[in-house]
Amino acid sequence: MTLWVESIGFAAAALTTVSFVPQVVHTLRTRDTRAISLWMYALFSAGVALWGLYGLMIGSWPVITANVITLALASIVLWHKLRERPQSPPG
Amino acid sequence: MTLWVESIGFAAAALTTVSFVPQVVHTLRTRDTRAISLWMYALFSAGVALWGLYGLMIGSWPVITANVITLALASIVLWHKLRERPQSPPG
């Protein structure tokens, strides 16, 4: 794989990973998650975990690195979204 | 690439792509984007566009397909977020 292709991969990985930082900051600052879809972050986190696994299988560092960090960031937003939802009664 | 690896790629692609559908539905229904970070969707959309390019370069259909669809969905959310922001005075 040429250096040029690898750098596109790293740039894409960097952008889609870094993009979650402003969302985490926004969520921590505002504590408002109402406009955020719970289903989005649940499905997205599962998908990102699978992307990490896929990266491992094809031995692609841009894919592995990006998705491990993205999973951590997305999980922070998901956690805050889960805490926003009213507690359903036990049992 | 084995069928098993390809299917992990497709499953990851499907999840991270489909995950934006509930966010688009949520945004269209509530018209509320305050909890969503503009910077996240701007950077994410740029990154997803680059991932599509990366997928083209390595000839990976899971990566290409996922990112073209994700870009379309993320752009809808970005569009609504941009419209939420107060119009800055011209000039």
JSON list of C-alpha atoms in Angstrom, two decimals:
[
{"chain": "A", "resi": 1, "resn": "MET", "atom": "CA", "xyz": [0.00, 0.00, 0.00]},
{"chain": "A", "resi": 2, "resn": "THR", "atom": "CA", "xyz": [1.55, 3.31, -1.07]},
{"chain": "A", "resi": 3, "resn": "LEU", "atom": "CA", "xyz": [2.37, 6.04, 1.42]},
{"chain": "A", "resi": 4, "resn": "TRP", "atom": "CA", "xyz": [-0.22, 8.23, -0.32]},
{"chain": "A", "resi": 5, "resn": "VAL", "atom": "CA", "xyz": [-3.03, 5.73, 0.32]},
{"chain": "A", "resi": 6, "resn": "GLU", "atom": "CA", "xyz": [-1.89, 5.18, 3.93]},
{"chain": "A", "resi": 7, "resn": "SER", "atom": "CA", "xyz": [-1.93, 8.94, 4.57]},
{"chain": "A", "resi": 8, "resn": "ILE", "atom": "CA", "xyz": [-5.49, 9.23, 3.18]},
{"chain": "A", "resi": 9, "resn": "GLY", "atom": "CA", "xyz": [-6.44, 6.44, 5.60]},
{"chain": "A", "resi": 10, "resn": "PHE", "atom": "CA", "xyz": [-4.77, 8.17, 8.54]},
{"chain": "A", "resi": 11, "resn": "ALA", "atom": "CA", "xyz": [-6.33, 11.54, 7.61]},
{"chain": "A", "resi": 12, "resn": "ALA", "atom": "CA", "xyz": [-9.80, 9.93, 7.36]},
{"chain": "A", "resi": 13, "resn": "ALA", "atom": "CA", "xyz": [-9.19, 8.10, 10.63]},
{"chain": "A", "resi": 14, "resn": "ALA", "atom": "CA", "xyz": [-7.99, 11.27, 12.34]},
{"chain": "A", "resi": 15, "resn": "LEU", "atom": "CA", "xyz": [-10.98, 13.34, 11.18]},
{"chain": "A", "resi": 16, "resn": "THR", "atom": "CA", "xyz": [-13.70, 10.81, 12.04]},
{"chain": "A", "resi": 17, "resn": "THR", "atom": "CA", "xyz": [-12.01, 10.14, 15.39]},
{"chain": "A", "resi": 18, "resn": "VAL", "atom": "CA", "xyz": [-11.28, 13.74, 16.35]},
{"chain": "A", "resi": 19, "resn": "SER", "atom": "CA", "xyz": [-14.79, 14.72, 15.30]},
{"chain": "A", "resi": 20, "resn": "PHE", "atom": "CA", "xyz": [-16.19, 13.06, 18.45]},
{"chain": "A", "resi": 21, "resn": "VAL", "atom": "CA", "xyz": [-14.06, 15.24, 20.74]},
{"chain": "A", "resi": 22, "resn": "PRO", "atom": "CA", "xyz": [-16.18, 18.41, 20.18]},
{"chain": "A", "resi": 23, "resn": "GLN", "atom": "CA", "xyz": [-19.33, 16.31, 20.75]},
{"chain": "A", "resi": 24, "resn": "VAL", "atom": "CA", "xyz": [-17.96, 14.96, 24.04]},
{"chain": "A", "resi": 25, "resn": "VAL", "atom": "CA", "xyz": [-16.96, 18.49, 25.10]},
{"chain": "A", "resi": 26, "resn": "HIS", "atom": "CA", "xyz": [-20.39, 19.84, 24.06]},
{"chain": "A", "resi": 27, "resn": "THR", "atom": "CA", "xyz": [-22.16, 17.07, 25.98]},
{"chain": "A", "resi": 28, "resn": "LEU", "atom": "CA", "xyz": [-20.02, 17.49, 29.12]},
{"chain": "A", "resi": 29, "resn": "ARG", "atom": "CA", "xyz": [-20.50, 21.28, 29.02]},
{"chain": "A", "resi": 30, "resn": "THR", "atom": "CA", "xyz": [-24.23, 21.38, 28.33]},
{"chain": "A", "resi": 31, "resn": "ARG", "atom": "CA", "xyz": [-25.30, 18.05, 29.92]},
{"chain": "A", "resi": 32, "resn": "ASP", "atom": "CA", "xyz": [-27.97, 18.19, 27.23]},
{"chain": "A", "resi": 33, "resn": "THR", "atom": "CA", "xyz": [-28.37, 15.03, 25.17]},
{"chain": "A", "resi": 34, "resn": "ARG", "atom": "CA", "xyz": [-32.03, 15.40, 24.15]},
{"chain": "A", "resi": 35, "resn": "ALA", "atom": "CA", "xyz": [-31.26, 16.05, 20.48]},
{"chain": "A", "resi": 36, "resn": "ILE", "atom": "CA", "xyz": [-28.96, 13.04, 20.38]},
{"chain": "A", "resi": 37, "resn": "SER", "atom": "CA", "xyz": [-30.42, 9.69, 19.33]},
{"chain": "A", "resi": 38, "resn": "LEU", "atom": "CA", "xyz": [-29.80, 6.87, 21.81]},
{"chain": "A", "resi": 39, "resn": "TRP", "atom": "CA", "xyz": [-30.21, 4.33, 19.01]},
{"chain": "A", "resi": 40, "resn": "MET", "atom": "CA", "xyz": [-27.59, 6.11, 16.95]},
{"chain": "A", "resi": 41, "resn": "TYR", "atom": "CA", "xyz": [-24.91, 5.91, 19.62]},
{"chain": "A", "resi": 42, "resn": "ALA", "atom": "CA", "xyz": [-25.80, 2.33, 20.59]},
{"chain": "A", "resi": 43, "resn": "LEU", "atom": "CA", "xyz": [-25.63, 1.06, 17.00]},
{"chain": "A", "resi": 44, "resn": "PHE", "atom": "CA", "xyz": [-22.66, 3.27, 16.17]},
{"chain": "A", "resi": 45, "resn": "SER", "atom": "CA", "xyz": [-20.64, 2.03, 19.14]},
{"chain": "A", "resi": 46, "resn": "ALA", "atom": "CA", "xyz": [-21.35, -1.60, 18.21]},
{"chain": "A", "resi": 47, "resn": "GLY", "atom": "CA", "xyz": [-20.34, -0.87, 14.61]},
{"chain": "A", "resi": 48, "resn": "VAL", "atom": "CA", "xyz": [-17.15, 0.90, 15.62]},
{"chain": "A", "resi": 49, "resn": "ALA", "atom": "CA", "xyz": [-16.21, -2.07, 17.80]},
{"chain": "A", "resi": 50, "resn": "LEU", "atom": "CA", "xyz": [-16.68, -4.33, 14.77]},
{"chain": "A", "resi": 51, "resn": "TRP", "atom": "CA", "xyz": [-14.61, -1.93, 12.61]},
{"chain": "A", "resi": 52, "resn": "GLY", "atom": "CA", "xyz": [-11.82, -2.31, 15.15]},
{"chain": "A", "resi": 53, "resn": "LEU", "atom": "CA", "xyz": [-12.08, -6.08, 14.83]},
{"chain": "A", "resi": 54, "resn": "TYR", "atom": "CA", "xyz": [-12.09, -5.76, 11.01]},
{"chain": "A", "resi": 55, "resn": "GLY", "atom": "CA", "xyz": [-8.98, -3.59, 11.20]},
{"chain": "A", "resi": 56, "resn": "LEU", "atom": "CA", "xyz": [-7.24, -6.25, 13.28]},
{"chain": "A", "resi": 57, "resn": "MET", "atom": "CA", "xyz": [-8.16, -8.93, 10.74]},
{"chain": "A", "resi": 58, "resn": "ILE", "atom": "CA", "xyz": [-6.87, -6.96, 7.73]},
{"chain": "A", "resi": 59, "resn": "GLY", "atom": "CA", "xyz": [-3.90, -5.59, 9.68]},
{"chain": "A", "resi": 60, "resn": "SER", "atom": "CA", "xyz": [-4.78, -1.95, 8.97]},
{"chain": "A", "resi": 61, "resn": "TRP", "atom": "CA", "xyz": [-3.48, 0.42, 11.66]},
{"chain": "A", "resi": 62, "resn": "PRO", "atom": "CA", "xyz": [-5.54, 3.43, 10.49]},
{"chain": "A", "resi": 63, "resn": "VAL", "atom": "CA", "xyz": [-8.73, 1.37, 10.93]},
{"chain": "A", "resi": 64, "resn": "ILE", "atom": "CA", "xyz": [-7.69, -0.14, 14.28]},
{"chain": "A", "resi": 65, "resn": "THR", "atom": "CA", "xyz": [-6.46, 3.07, 15.91]},
{"chain": "A", "resi": 66, "resn": "ALA", "atom": "CA", "xyz": [-9.37, 5.20, 14.74]},
{"chain": "A", "resi": 67, "resn": "ASN", "atom": "CA", "xyz": [-12.03, 2.83, 15.92]},
{"chain": "A", "resi": 68, "resn": "VAL", "atom": "CA", "xyz": [-10.62, 2.10, 19.36]},
{"chain": "A", "resi": 69, "resn": "ILE", "atom": "CA", "xyz": [-10.42, 5.84, 20.14]},
{"chain": "A", "resi": 70, "resn": "THR", "atom": "CA", "xyz": [-13.81, 6.54, 18.50]},
{"chain": "A", "resi": 71, "resn": "LEU", "atom": "CA", "xyz": [-15.38, 3.78, 20.58]},
{"chain": "A", "resi": 72, "resn": "ALA", "atom": "CA", "xyz": [-14.06, 5.37, 23.77]},
{"chain": "A", "resi": 73, "resn": "LEU", "atom": "CA", "xyz": [-15.37, 8.83, 22.80]},
{"chain": "A", "resi": 74, "resn": "ALA", "atom": "CA", "xyz": [-18.74, 7.59, 21.52]},
{"chain": "A", "resi": 75, "resn": "SER", "atom": "CA", "xyz": [-19.19, 5.58, 24.72]},
{"chain": "A", "resi": 76, "resn": "ILE", "atom": "CA", "xyz": [-18.90, 8.78, 26.78]},
{"chain": "A", "resi": 77, "resn": "VAL", "atom": "CA", "xyz": [-21.78, 10.34, 24.80]},
{"chain": "A", "resi": 78, "resn": "LEU", "atom": "CA", "xyz": [-23.77, 7.10, 25.00]},
{"chain": "A", "resi": 79, "resn": "TRP", "atom": "CA", "xyz": [-23.24, 6.96, 28.76]},
{"chain": "A", "resi": 80, "resn": "HIS", "atom": "CA", "xyz": [-24.58, 10.49, 29.19]},
{"chain": "A", "resi": 81, "resn": "LYS", "atom": "CA", "xyz": [-27.52, 9.74, 26.90]},
{"chain": "A", "resi": 82, "resn": "LEU", "atom": "CA", "xyz": [-28.36, 6.60, 28.92]},
{"chain": "A", "resi": 83, "resn": "ARG", "atom": "CA", "xyz": [-28.25, 8.60, 32.13]},
{"chain": "A", "resi": 84, "resn": "GLU", "atom": "CA", "xyz": [-30.67, 11.13, 30.63]},
{"chain": "A", "resi": 85, "resn": "ARG", "atom": "CA", "xyz": [-33.34, 8.49, 30.06]},
{"chain": "A", "resi": 86, "resn": "PRO", "atom": "CA", "xyz": [-35.87, 8.06, 32.94]},
{"chain": "A", "resi": 87, "resn": "GLN", "atom": "CA", "xyz": [-35.06, 4.99, 35.08]},
{"chain": "A", "resi": 88, "resn": "SER", "atom": "CA", "xyz": [-37.50, 2.20, 34.05]},
{"chain": "A", "resi": 89, "resn": "PRO", "atom": "CA", "xyz": [-39.02, 0.50, 37.17]},
{"chain": "A", "resi": 90, "resn": "PRO", "atom": "CA", "xyz": [-37.03, -2.64, 38.23]},
{"chain": "A", "resi": 91, "resn": "GLY", "atom": "CA", "xyz": [-38.26, -6.17, 37.31]},
{"chain": "B", "resi": 1, "resn": "MET", "atom": "CA", "xyz": [-9.71, -11.86, 2.07]},
{"chain": "B", "resi": 2, "resn": "THR", "atom": "CA", "xyz": [-11.84, -14.63, 3.61]},
{"chain": "B", "resi": 3, "resn": "LEU", "atom": "CA", "xyz": [-15.63, -14.50, 3.57]},
{"chain": "B", "resi": 4, "resn": "TRP", "atom": "CA", "xyz": [-15.54, -14.29, 7.36]},
{"chain": "B", "resi": 5, "resn": "VAL", "atom": "CA", "xyz": [-13.43, -11.11, 7.31]},
{"chain": "B", "resi": 6, "resn": "GLU", "atom": "CA", "xyz": [-15.58, -9.57, 4.55]},
{"chain": "B", "resi": 7, "resn": "SER", "atom": "CA", "xyz": [-18.75, -10.24, 6.56]},
{"chain": "B", "resi": 8, "resn": "ILE", "atom": "CA", "xyz": [-17.25, -8.55, 9.66]},
{"chain": "B", "resi": 9, "resn": "GLY", "atom": "CA", "xyz": [-16.49, -5.56, 7.41]},
{"chain": "B", "resi": 10, "resn": "PHE", "atom": "CA", "xyz": [-20.01, -5.52, 6.01]},
{"chain": "B", "resi": 11, "resn": "ALA", "atom": "CA", "xyz": [-21.57, -5.90, 9.48]},
{"chain": "B", "resi": 12, "resn": "ALA", "atom": "CA", "xyz": [-19.42, -3.03, 10.82]},
{"chain": "B", "resi": 13, "resn": "ALA", "atom": "CA", "xyz": [-20.26, -0.95, 7.76]},
{"chain": "B", "resi": 14, "resn": "ALA", "atom": "CA", "xyz": [-23.97, -1.71, 8.11]},
{"chain": "B", "resi": 15, "resn": "LEU", "atom": "CA", "xyz": [-24.07, -0.80, 11.83]},
{"chain": "B", "resi": 16, "resn": "THR", "atom": "CA", "xyz": [-22.12, 2.45, 11.59]},
{"chain": "B", "resi": 17, "resn": "THR", "atom": "CA", "xyz": [-24.15, 3.44, 8.53]},
{"chain": "B", "resi": 18, "resn": "VAL", "atom": "CA", "xyz": [-27.57, 2.45, 9.79]},
{"chain": "B", "resi": 19, "resn": "SER", "atom": "CA", "xyz": [-26.81, 4.12, 13.12]},
{"chain": "B", "resi": 20, "resn": "PHE", "atom": "CA", "xyz": [-27.27, 7.55, 11.47]},
{"chain": "B", "resi": 21, "resn": "VAL", "atom": "CA", "xyz": [-30.82, 6.73, 10.37]},
{"chain": "B", "resi": 22, "resn": "PRO", "atom": "CA", "xyz": [-32.31, 7.03, 13.91]},
{"chain": "B", "resi": 23, "resn": "GLN", "atom": "CA", "xyz": [-30.39, 10.30, 14.36]},
{"chain": "B", "resi": 24, "resn": "VAL", "atom": "CA", "xyz": [-31.79, 11.70, 11.11]},
{"chain": "B", "resi": 25, "resn": "VAL", "atom": "CA", "xyz": [-35.31, 10.58, 12.12]},
{"chain": "B", "resi": 26, "resn": "HIS", "atom": "CA", "xyz": [-34.83, 12.09, 15.61]},
{"chain": "B", "resi": 27, "resn": "THR", "atom": "CA", "xyz": [-33.59, 15.38, 14.12]},
{"chain": "B", "resi": 28, "resn": "LEU", "atom": "CA", "xyz": [-36.39, 15.58, 11.53]},
{"chain": "B", "resi": 29, "resn": "ARG", "atom": "CA", "xyz": [-39.02, 14.79, 14.18]},
{"chain": "B", "resi": 30, "resn": "THR", "atom": "CA", "xyz": [-37.78, 17.09, 16.94]},
{"chain": "B", "resi": 31, "resn": "ARG", "atom": "CA", "xyz": [-36.10, 19.81, 14.81]},
{"chain": "B", "resi": 32, "resn": "ASP", "atom": "CA", "xyz": [-33.87, 20.11, 17.89]},
{"chain": "B", "resi": 33, "resn": "THR", "atom": "CA", "xyz": [-30.12, 20.05, 17.20]},
{"chain": "B", "resi": 34, "resn": "ARG", "atom": "CA", "xyz": [-28.90, 22.03, 20.23]},
{"chain": "B", "resi": 35, "resn": "ALA", "atom": "CA", "xyz": [-27.23, 19.03, 21.88]},
{"chain": "B", "resi": 36, "resn": "ILE", "atom": "CA", "xyz": [-25.47, 18.13, 18.64]},
{"chain": "B", "resi": 37, "resn": "SER", "atom": "CA", "xyz": [-22.00, 19.55, 18.02]},
{"chain": "B", "resi": 38, "resn": "LEU", "atom": "CA", "xyz": [-21.65, 21.43, 14.71]},
{"chain": "B", "resi": 39, "resn": "TRP", "atom": "CA", "xyz": [-17.91, 20.76, 14.76]},
{"chain": "B", "resi": 40, "resn": "MET", "atom": "CA", "xyz": [-18.52, 17.04, 15.18]},
{"chain": "B", "resi": 41, "resn": "TYR", "atom": "CA", "xyz": [-20.68, 16.76, 12.08]},
{"chain": "B", "resi": 42, "resn": "ALA", "atom": "CA", "xyz": [-18.45, 19.03, 10.01]},
{"chain": "B", "resi": 43, "resn": "LEU", "atom": "CA", "xyz": [-15.27, 17.09, 10.84]},
{"chain": "B", "resi": 44, "resn": "PHE", "atom": "CA", "xyz": [-17.07, 13.74, 10.70]},
{"chain": "B", "resi": 45, "resn": "SER", "atom": "CA", "xyz": [-18.51, 14.43, 7.25]},
{"chain": "B", "resi": 46, "resn": "ALA", "atom": "CA", "xyz": [-15.08, 15.44, 5.94]},
{"chain": "B", "resi": 47, "resn": "GLY", "atom": "CA", "xyz": [-13.58, 12.30, 7.46]},
{"chain": "B", "resi": 48, "resn": "VAL", "atom": "CA", "xyz": [-16.27, 10.04, 6.03]},
{"chain": "B", "resi": 49, "resn": "ALA", "atom": "CA", "xyz": [-15.67, 11.54, 2.58]},
{"chain": "B", "resi": 50, "resn": "LEU", "atom": "CA", "xyz": [-11.98, 10.69, 2.95]},
{"chain": "B", "resi": 51, "resn": "TRP", "atom": "CA", "xyz": [-12.84, 7.16, 4.13]},
{"chain": "B", "resi": 52, "resn": "GLY", "atom": "CA", "xyz": [-14.84, 6.75, 0.92]},
{"chain": "B", "resi": 53, "resn": "LEU", "atom": "CA", "xyz": [-11.80, 7.83, -1.06]},
{"chain": "B", "resi": 54, "resn": "TYR", "atom": "CA", "xyz": [-9.60, 5.44, 0.96]},
{"chain": "B", "resi": 55, "resn": "GLY", "atom": "CA", "xyz": [-12.05, 2.61, 0.25]},
{"chain": "B", "resi": 56, "resn": "LEU", "atom": "CA", "xyz": [-11.81, 3.37, -3.48]},
{"chain": "B", "resi": 57, "resn": "MET", "atom": "CA", "xyz": [-8.02, 3.28, -3.32]},
{"chain": "B", "resi": 58, "resn": "ILE", "atom": "CA", "xyz": [-7.85, -0.07, -1.53]},
{"chain": "B", "resi": 59, "resn": "GLY", "atom": "CA", "xyz": [-10.81, -1.49, -3.46]},
{"chain": "B", "resi": 60, "resn": "SER", "atom": "CA", "xyz": [-12.82, -2.31, -0.34]},
{"chain": "B", "resi": 61, "resn": "TRP", "atom": "CA", "xyz": [-16.57, -2.34, -1.02]},
{"chain": "B", "resi": 62, "resn": "PRO", "atom": "CA", "xyz": [-17.57, -2.37, 2.69]},
{"chain": "B", "resi": 63, "resn": "VAL", "atom": "CA", "xyz": [-15.59, 0.84, 3.24]},
{"chain": "B", "resi": 64, "resn": "ILE", "atom": "CA", "xyz": [-16.85, 2.55, 0.05]},
{"chain": "B", "resi": 65, "resn": "THR", "atom": "CA", "xyz": [-20.52, 1.69, 0.45]},
{"chain": "B", "resi": 66, "resn": "ALA", "atom": "CA", "xyz": [-20.68, 2.53, 4.15]},
{"chain": "B", "resi": 67, "resn": "ASN", "atom": "CA", "xyz": [-19.07, 5.90, 3.82]},
{"chain": "B", "resi": 68, "resn": "VAL", "atom": "CA", "xyz": [-21.04, 7.16, 0.84]},
{"chain": "B", "resi": 69, "resn": "ILE", "atom": "CA", "xyz": [-24.33, 6.40, 2.64]},
{"chain": "B", "resi": 70, "resn": "THR", "atom": "CA", "xyz": [-23.04, 7.70, 5.98]},
{"chain": "B", "resi": 71, "resn": "LEU", "atom": "CA", "xyz": [-21.95, 10.93, 4.30]},
{"chain": "B", "resi": 72, "resn": "ALA", "atom": "CA", "xyz": [-25.45, 11.44, 2.92]},
{"chain": "B", "resi": 73, "resn": "LEU", "atom": "CA", "xyz": [-27.08, 10.81, 6.32]},
{"chain": "B", "resi": 74, "resn": "ALA", "atom": "CA", "xyz": [-24.57, 12.88, 8.30]},
{"chain": "B", "resi": 75, "resn": "SER", "atom": "CA", "xyz": [-25.02, 15.73, 5.84]},
{"chain": "B", "resi": 76, "resn": "ILE", "atom": "CA", "xyz": [-28.74, 15.86, 6.62]},
{"chain": "B", "resi": 77, "resn": "VAL", "atom": "CA", "xyz": [-27.96, 16.31, 10.33]},
{"chain": "B", "resi": 78, "resn": "LEU", "atom": "CA", "xyz": [-25.24, 18.84, 9.53]},
{"chain": "B", "resi": 79, "resn": "TRP", "atom": "CA", "xyz": [-27.66, 20.79, 7.32]},
{"chain": "B", "resi": 80, "resn": "HIS", "atom": "CA", "xyz": [-30.22, 21.02, 10.11]},
{"chain": "B", "resi": 81, "resn": "LYS", "atom": "CA", "xyz": [-27.52, 22.01, 12.61]},
{"chain": "B", "resi": 82, "resn": "LEU", "atom": "CA", "xyz": [-26.28, 24.76, 10.27]},
{"chain": "B", "resi": 83, "resn": "ARG", "atom": "CA", "xyz": [-29.81, 26.06, 9.88]},
{"chain": "B", "resi": 84, "resn": "GLU", "atom": "CA", "xyz": [-30.18, 26.19, 13.65]},
{"chain": "B", "resi": 85, "resn": "ARG", "atom": "CA", "xyz": [-27.26, 28.60, 14.02]},
{"chain": "B", "resi": 86, "resn": "PRO", "atom": "CA", "xyz": [-28.26, 32.33, 14.04]},
{"chain": "B", "resi": 87, "resn": "GLN", "atom": "CA", "xyz": [-27.65, 33.93, 10.63]},
{"chain": "B", "resi": 88, "resn": "SER", "atom": "CA", "xyz": [-24.39, 35.97, 10.92]},
{"chain": "B", "resi": 89, "resn": "PRO", "atom": "CA", "xyz": [-24.93, 39.51, 9.47]},
{"chain": "B", "resi": 90, "resn": "PRO", "atom": "CA", "xyz": [-23.86, 39.73, 5.77]},
{"chain": "B", "resi": 91, "resn": "GLY", "atom": "CA", "xyz": [-20.44, 41.24, 4.77]}
]
